[in-house]
Coordinates of C-alpha atoms and ligand atoms in Angstrom, one line a residue:
X1 CA 97.7 77.6 157.2
X2 CA 100.4 76.6 159.7
X3 CA 102.5 74.8 157.3
X4 CA 100.3 72.3 155.3
X5 CA 97.8 72.3 158.4
X6 CA 94.9 74.6 157.6
X7 CA 93.3 76.1 160.9
X8 CA 90.1 77.2 161.4
X9 CA 87.4 77.7 158.3
X10 CA 85.8 74.4 159.1
X11 CA 89.2 72.6 159.0
X12 CA 89.5 69.5 161.6
X13 CA 90.7 70.8 164.9
X14 CA 94.5 70.4 164.8
X15 CA 96.0 68.9 167.4
X16 CA 99.3 70.6 169.0
X17 CA 101.9 69.8 171.5
X18 CA 104.9 71.2 172.8
X19 CA 108.3 69.8 173.1
X20 CA 109.9 69.6 176.5
X21 CA 113.6 69.4 175.6
X22 CA 115.9 72.4 175.4
X23 CA 115.3 73.2 171.9
X24 CA 119.3 73.9 171.1
X25 CA 119.7 70.0 171.9
X26 CA 119.1 69.0 168.6
X27 CA 119.3 65.5 168.9
X28 CA 116.8 64.9 171.7
X29 CA 114.2 67.9 170.1
X30 CA 114.2 66.3 166.7
X31 CA 113.6 62.7 168.7
X32 CA 110.8 64.2 170.2
X33 CA 109.3 65.7 167.8
X34 CA 109.3 62.4 165.7
X35 CA 107.8 60.7 168.6
X36 CA 104.8 63.3 169.1
X37 CA 104.2 63.1 165.6
X38 CA 103.7 59.3 165.5
X39 CA 101.5 59.8 168.1
X40 CA 99.3 61.9 165.8
X41 CA 100.5 65.4 166.5
X42 CA 99.5 68.0 163.8
X43 CA 101.8 70.6 164.6
X44 CA 104.4 71.0 167.2
X45 CA 105.8 74.1 168.9
X46 CA 109.2 74.7 170.2
X47 CA 110.5 77.2 172.9
X48 CA 112.8 79.6 171.7
X49 CA 114.1 81.8 174.7
X50 CA 117.7 81.8 173.4
X51 CA 119.7 82.5 170.5
X52 CA 121.1 78.8 170.7
X53 CA 117.5 77.7 170.0
X54 CA 116.8 80.1 166.9
X55 CA 119.9 79.4 165.5
X56 CA 119.2 75.5 165.1
X57 CA 115.7 76.1 164.2
X58 CA 116.5 75.8 160.3
X59 CA 117.9 72.0 161.2
X60 CA 114.8 71.7 163.1
X61 CA 112.5 72.6 160.8
X62 CA 114.3 70.8 158.2
X63 CA 114.0 67.2 159.9
X64 CA 110.4 67.8 161.4
X65 CA 107.5 65.9 159.6
X66 CA 105.1 68.0 160.8
X67 CA 105.3 72.1 160.7
X68 CA 106.9 73.6 163.7
X69 CA 105.9 76.9 165.7
X70 CA 108.3 79.1 167.4
X71 CA 107.1 80.1 170.9
X72 CA 108.8 83.5 171.8
X73 CA 108.2 85.5 174.8
X74 CA 110.0 88.9 175.7
X75 CA 112.4 88.9 173.0
X76 CA 111.2 90.3 169.5
X77 CA 114.5 90.2 167.7
X78 CA 114.0 86.2 168.3
X79 CA 110.9 86.3 166.8
X80 CA 112.3 88.3 163.6
X81 CA 115.1 85.7 163.5
X82 CA 112.5 82.7 163.8
X83 CA 110.5 84.1 160.9
X84 CA 113.9 84.3 158.9
X85 CA 114.8 80.8 160.1
X86 CA 111.2 79.6 158.3
X87 CA 109.3 78.7 161.4
X88 CA 106.0 77.6 160.1
X89 CA 104.3 79.9 162.9
X90 CA 105.6 82.2 165.6
X91 CA 103.8 82.4 168.8
X92 CA 103.8 86.0 170.4
X93 CA 102.5 87.4 173.3
X94 CA 102.2 91.2 172.5
X95 CA 101.6 91.8 176.4
X96 CA 105.3 91.1 177.1
X97 CA 106.9 91.4 174.1
X98 CA 108.0 95.2 174.5
X99 CA 105.5 97.2 173.4
X100 CA 103.3 98.3 170.2
X101 CA 106.2 99.3 168.2
X102 CA 108.1 96.2 168.8
X103 CA 105.0 93.8 168.2
X104 CA 104.6 95.9 164.8
X105 CA 107.8 95.2 163.8
X106 CA 107.1 91.5 164.0
X107 CA 103.8 92.0 162.3
X108 CA 105.7 93.6 159.5
X109 CA 108.1 91.0 159.5
X110 CA 105.5 88.4 159.3
X111 CA 103.4 89.9 156.7
X112 CA 106.4 90.1 154.3
X113 CA 107.4 86.4 154.5
X114 CA 103.8 85.1 154.9
X115 CA 104.4 83.5 158.3
X116 CA 101.3 83.3 160.7
X117 CA 101.5 84.5 164.1
X118 CA 99.7 83.2 166.9
X119 CA 98.7 85.9 169.4
X120 CA 98.7 84.6 172.9
X121 CA 96.9 86.5 175.8
X122 CA 97.7 85.2 179.1
X123 CA 95.9 85.9 182.6
X124 CA 99.1 86.2 184.0
X125 CA 100.5 89.1 181.9
X126 CA 97.6 91.4 181.2
X127 CA 98.1 95.0 180.3
X128 CA 98.5 97.7 183.3
X129 CA 95.2 99.3 182.3
X130 CA 93.3 96.2 182.3
X131 CA 94.3 95.4 186.0
X132 CA 91.2 96.8 187.5
X133 CA 88.9 95.1 185.1
X134 CA 90.7 91.9 185.7
X135 CA 89.7 92.4 189.6
X136 CA 86.1 92.8 188.7
X137 CA 85.9 90.4 186.1
X138 CA 88.8 88.2 185.0
X139 CA 87.3 87.0 181.9
X140 CA 86.2 90.1 180.7
X141 CA 89.8 91.2 181.3
X142 CA 91.3 88.6 179.5
X143 CA 88.8 89.1 176.4
X144 CA 89.3 92.8 176.3
X145 CA 93.0 92.3 176.6
X146 CA 92.7 89.7 173.3
X147 CA 90.1 92.2 171.4
X148 CA 92.8 95.1 171.8
X149 CA 95.6 92.9 170.2
X150 CA 93.2 91.9 167.1
X151 CA 92.4 95.5 166.7
X152 CA 95.9 96.6 166.8
X153 CA 96.8 93.7 164.2
X154 CA 93.7 94.8 162.0
X155 CA 95.4 98.2 162.1
X156 CA 98.5 97.2 160.9
X157 CA 96.8 95.2 158.3
X158 CA 97.7 91.9 159.4
X159 CA 94.8 89.0 159.2
X160 CA 97.0 86.0 159.3
X161 CA 96.7 85.1 162.8
X162 CA 94.8 83.2 165.6
X163 CA 94.4 83.6 169.2
X164 CA 94.9 82.3 172.3
X165 CA 93.6 83.2 175.8
X166 CA 95.1 81.2 178.6
X167 CA 94.2 80.8 182.1
X168 CA 94.5 78.0 185.0
X169 CA 90.8 78.4 185.7
X170 CA 88.4 75.9 183.7
X171 CA 85.2 78.0 184.2
X172 CA 87.2 81.3 182.9
X173 CA 88.6 79.5 180.2
X174 CA 85.3 78.4 179.1
X175 CA 83.4 81.4 179.4
X176 CA 86.4 83.7 178.1
X177 CA 86.5 81.5 174.8
X178 CA 83.0 81.8 174.5
X179 CA 82.7 85.6 174.8
X180 CA 85.7 86.0 172.4
X181 CA 84.3 83.6 169.9
X182 CA 81.2 85.8 169.5
X183 CA 83.5 88.9 169.1
X184 CA 86.1 88.0 166.6
X185 CA 86.2 86.2 163.3
X186 CA 89.7 84.6 163.7
X187 CA 90.5 81.1 164.7
X188 CA 91.2 80.3 168.4
X189 CA 93.8 78.0 169.8
X190 CA 92.5 76.3 173.1
X191 CA 94.5 75.3 176.1
X192 CA 94.3 75.2 180.0
X193 CA 97.6 76.5 181.3
X194 CA 99.4 74.4 183.8
X195 CA 96.9 72.2 183.8
X196 CA 98.7 69.7 186.0
X197 CA 99.7 66.5 186.1
X198 CA 98.3 63.4 183.5
X199 CA 95.6 62.6 185.7
X200 CA 94.4 65.9 186.8
X201 CA 95.4 67.9 183.8
X202 CA 93.8 65.3 181.5
X203 CA 90.4 66.1 183.2
X204 CA 90.8 69.5 183.4
X205 CA 91.2 69.6 179.9
X206 CA 88.7 67.3 178.9
X207 CA 86.0 69.4 180.7
X208 CA 87.4 73.0 179.7
X209 CA 88.3 72.3 176.0
X210 CA 85.9 69.6 175.5
X211 CA 82.7 71.9 176.8
X212 CA 84.1 74.5 174.2
X213 CA 85.1 71.9 171.5
X214 CA 81.2 70.6 172.1
X215 CA 80.1 74.2 171.3
X216 CA 81.8 74.5 168.2
X217 CA 84.5 76.4 169.7
X218 CA 88.2 76.3 169.1
X219 CA 90.4 75.1 165.9
X220 CA 93.4 74.2 167.6
X221 CA 94.1 72.1 170.8
X222 CA 97.2 72.0 173.1
X223 CA 96.8 69.9 176.1
X224 CA 99.4 70.9 178.8
X225 CA 100.7 68.3 181.0
X226 CA 103.3 67.9 183.5
X227 CA 105.3 65.0 182.0
X228 CA 108.3 65.2 179.9
X229 CA 106.5 62.7 177.6
X230 CA 105.0 65.2 175.3
X231 CA 103.0 62.3 173.5
X232 CA 100.8 61.7 176.5
X233 CA 99.4 65.3 175.8
X234 CA 98.7 64.2 171.8
X235 CA 97.0 61.4 173.1
X236 CA 94.9 62.9 175.5
X237 CA 93.9 65.7 173.0
X238 CA 92.9 62.8 170.5
X239 CA 90.8 60.8 173.2
X240 CA 88.8 64.1 173.7
X241 CA 88.3 65.1 169.6
X242 CA 87.5 61.1 169.6
X243 CA 84.9 61.3 172.3
X244 CA 83.2 64.5 171.0
X245 CA 83.4 62.2 167.4
X246 CA 85.2 65.5 165.8
X247 CA 88.0 63.5 164.5
X248 CA 88.7 59.7 164.2
X249 CA 92.2 58.0 164.8
X250 CA 93.0 54.6 165.6
X251 CA 90.6 52.5 167.5
X252 CA 88.2 53.1 170.0
X253 CA 88.1 50.8 173.0
X254 CA 85.1 50.4 175.2
X255 CA 85.3 48.4 178.6
X256 CA 82.6 47.7 181.0
X257 CA 83.3 49.1 184.4
X258 CA 83.2 45.7 186.0
X259 CA 80.9 45.0 189.3
X260 CA 80.8 42.0 191.6
X261 CA 80.2 39.4 188.8
X262 CA 83.7 39.6 186.9
X263 CA 85.7 36.5 187.2
X264 CA 88.8 37.1 185.4
X265 CA 91.6 39.6 185.7
X266 CA 89.9 42.0 183.3
X267 CA 92.3 45.0 184.2
X268 CA 95.2 42.9 182.6
X269 CA 93.2 42.1 179.7
X270 CA 92.0 45.7 179.0
X271 CA 95.5 47.0 179.5
X272 CA 96.8 44.6 177.0
X273 CA 94.2 45.0 174.4
X274 CA 94.8 48.9 174.6
X275 CA 98.6 48.5 174.3
X276 CA 98.1 46.1 171.2
X277 CA 95.6 48.1 169.8
X278 CA 98.1 51.3 169.3
X279 CA 99.6 49.4 166.5
X280 CA 96.3 49.8 164.3
X281 CA 95.3 52.8 162.7
X282 CA 91.7 52.2 161.4
X283 CA 89.0 53.4 163.7
X284 CA 87.5 49.9 164.5
X285 CA 85.7 49.5 167.9
X286 CA 86.7 46.9 170.5
X287 CA 84.5 46.2 173.7
X288 CA 85.5 44.4 176.5
X289 CA 82.7 43.0 178.9
X290 CA 83.5 41.5 182.4
X291 CA 80.7 38.6 182.0
X292 CA 78.3 37.4 179.9
X293 CA 75.4 37.7 182.0
X294 CA 74.3 40.6 179.9
X295 CA 74.9 38.5 176.8
X296 CA 76.5 41.1 174.2
X297 CA 74.3 43.6 174.9
X298 CA 75.2 47.5 174.6
X299 CA 78.5 46.3 172.6
X300 CA 76.2 44.9 169.8
X301 CA 77.5 47.9 167.7
X302 CA 81.1 46.8 168.5
X303 CA 83.4 45.6 165.4
X304 CA 85.1 43.4 168.0
X305 CA 84.5 42.1 171.4
X306 CA 85.3 39.5 174.3
X307 CA 83.2 38.8 177.1
X308 CA 84.9 36.6 179.7
X309 CA 83.8 34.5 182.8
X310 CA 86.0 32.2 185.0
X311 CA 87.9 29.8 182.4
X312 CA 86.3 30.6 179.0
X313 CA 85.4 33.5 177.5
X314 CA 83.9 34.7 173.9
X315 CA 85.1 36.6 171.1
X316 CA 81.8 38.2 169.1
X317 CA 81.9 40.8 166.2
X318 CA 78.7 43.1 165.5
X319 CA 76.7 41.4 168.0
X320 CA 77.2 37.8 166.8
X321 CA 79.1 35.0 168.9
X322 CA 82.4 34.0 166.6
X323 CA 84.1 31.3 169.1
X324 CA 84.6 30.3 172.6
X325 CA 88.5 30.4 174.1
X326 CA 89.7 29.6 177.2
X327 CA 90.1 32.9 179.2
X328 CA 94.1 33.1 179.0
X329 CA 93.7 32.9 175.4
X330 CA 91.3 35.7 175.0
X331 CA 93.6 38.7 173.9
X332 CA 95.7 36.3 171.5
X333 CA 92.4 35.3 169.9
X334 CA 91.1 38.6 169.8
X335 CA 93.9 39.9 167.5
X336 CA 93.9 36.8 165.5
X337 CA 90.2 37.5 164.6
X338 CA 91.1 41.4 164.1
X339 CA 94.1 40.3 161.8
X340 CA 91.8 37.9 159.9
X341 CA 89.3 40.7 159.3
X342 CA 92.0 42.9 157.8
X343 CA 93.6 40.1 156.0
X344 CA 90.2 39.3 154.3
X345 CA 89.7 42.7 153.4
X346 CA 87.8 44.2 156.2
X347 CA 85.2 41.0 156.1
X348 CA 84.7 39.1 159.1
X349 CA 85.5 35.5 158.6
X350 CA 83.2 33.2 160.6
X351 CA 83.5 29.6 161.2
X352 CA 79.6 28.4 161.8
X353 CA 80.7 25.3 163.9
X354 CA 82.6 27.7 166.5
X355 CA 79.9 30.6 166.3
X356 CA 77.1 27.6 167.2
X357 CA 79.4 26.7 170.1
X358 CA 79.8 30.0 171.1
X359 CA 76.1 30.9 171.0
X360 CA 75.5 27.9 173.3
X361 CA 78.1 29.1 175.6
X362 CA 76.6 32.4 175.9
X363 CA 72.9 31.3 176.3
X364 CA 74.5 29.1 179.2
X365 CA 75.7 32.1 181.0
X366 CA 73.4 34.8 180.0
X367 CA 70.9 35.7 183.0
X368 CA 67.9 38.3 181.7
X369 CA 66.7 38.2 185.5
X370 CA 70.0 40.0 186.6
X371 CA 69.8 43.6 187.7
X372 CA 73.5 44.6 186.1
X373 CA 74.6 48.3 186.4
X374 CA 73.7 48.0 182.5
X375 CA 70.4 46.6 182.8
X376 CA 69.8 49.4 185.4
X377 CA 71.2 52.1 183.3
X378 CA 68.7 51.0 180.4
X379 CA 65.7 50.9 182.9
X380 CA 66.7 54.5 184.1
X381 CA 67.1 55.5 180.7
X382 CA 63.6 53.9 179.7
X383 CA 62.1 55.6 183.0
X384 CA 63.5 59.1 181.9
X385 CA 62.0 58.6 178.5
X386 CA 58.5 57.4 179.8
X387 CA 58.6 60.8 181.7
X388 CA 59.7 63.2 179.0
X389 CA 56.5 61.4 177.5
X390 CA 54.3 62.1 179.9
X391 CA 55.1 65.5 180.0
X392 CA 54.9 65.7 176.2
X393 CA 51.3 64.7 176.7
X394 CA 50.4 66.9 179.5
X395 CA 51.7 69.8 177.2
X396 CA 48.6 69.2 174.7
X397 CA 47.3 72.8 174.4
X398 CA 43.3 72.9 175.0
X399 CA 43.3 76.0 173.1
X400 CA 45.0 75.6 169.9
X401 CA 44.3 72.0 170.4
X402 CA 48.2 71.6 169.1
X403 CA 50.2 68.6 170.3
X404 CA 53.7 69.1 170.9
X405 CA 56.4 66.6 169.5
X406 CA 59.6 65.9 170.9
X407 CA 61.1 67.1 167.6
X408 CA 59.0 70.0 167.4
Ligands
LIG501 S1 77.3 42.8 185.0 FE1 78.2 44.7 183.5 S2 79.8 45.7 184.8 FE2 79.5 43.7 185.9 S3 81.0 42.6 185.2 FE3 79.4 42.2 183.7 S4 79.4 43.3 182.1 FE4 81.1 44.2 183.5

């Protein structure tokens, strides 16, 4: 448990971030914690490099709506003080805290006060005796370092910890965490160090952490992005968890990629819908299609959606038209329908005459002969299915007379 947030043991993957403020700047730090908590952070970490930072820790913990982890490097006395200050967890890197004795002092103190620790191993601070192995196999060196610290923790009779191994390399992060997950029973914190800007860092994190999370590895995650806005890290973390259907939070927006059939300013519509959806907590699915030639097609399952054309567009729900509206009112009317749905206790309110009008509009614009990206994808998927079916037929065994089914 980090405060009231369970980590590991089948608990939902917890979202972490780290404040970017100087921790001792109370106003700025508390403000940023409030922002990241509102964005969905379950836990926040603050850097504690100086005495002034540990001195304000009690006030930060008091004001924070979510558990606070103190992040400590090099100075073990700051770790002791952070535990005394009531930090919900303390992150140390035994590789740079000053040797086994100092690590043991922190562990004893954590044990006495019931404070969990995060044991961090970093590709940049491996112990001397693993340097040769690091040269040969950075992944094995990272895992060996992590396992050594775990053994030390157990020797100190301490098991209230999670482990993190950080590397700037995505393949090494994936390989080392896969290996470590096989070797230790403790929760894992996942992250890619110095992932980069919002754009490249989000992609690296989605690939690295997404791969591990899809394997069922990882109990808490932090997306490291080079931005002062820590809430951006939280949003990316949530998108990864939502994409893998590991957790739900807020609406899911689906939009077609657009193509030459697009006849209205869909970029602005998507941006506006995304912005306005931030005000909703419910995990409703909203879809935006750039044209009506596909009909409602793949967006059939969406709770609400819009499809536009040059002057007119249509709002639909669960594959059924609701009404047609002028393009410039699409967003407004979409949200009016969503709000009506909530006001009616999560029931879609349908006006049959308007729905009939919209159905007629859709029939006029739908064109089943057009090879749209969606239809091409559907054809390809059907082709792949047919190939698989043919292969299955070929695997019919003449000896045993058995037929391998897809499920089998
Ligand atoms: S054909 Fe598909 S991708 Fe192109 S605008 Fe229409 S819905 Fe979007």
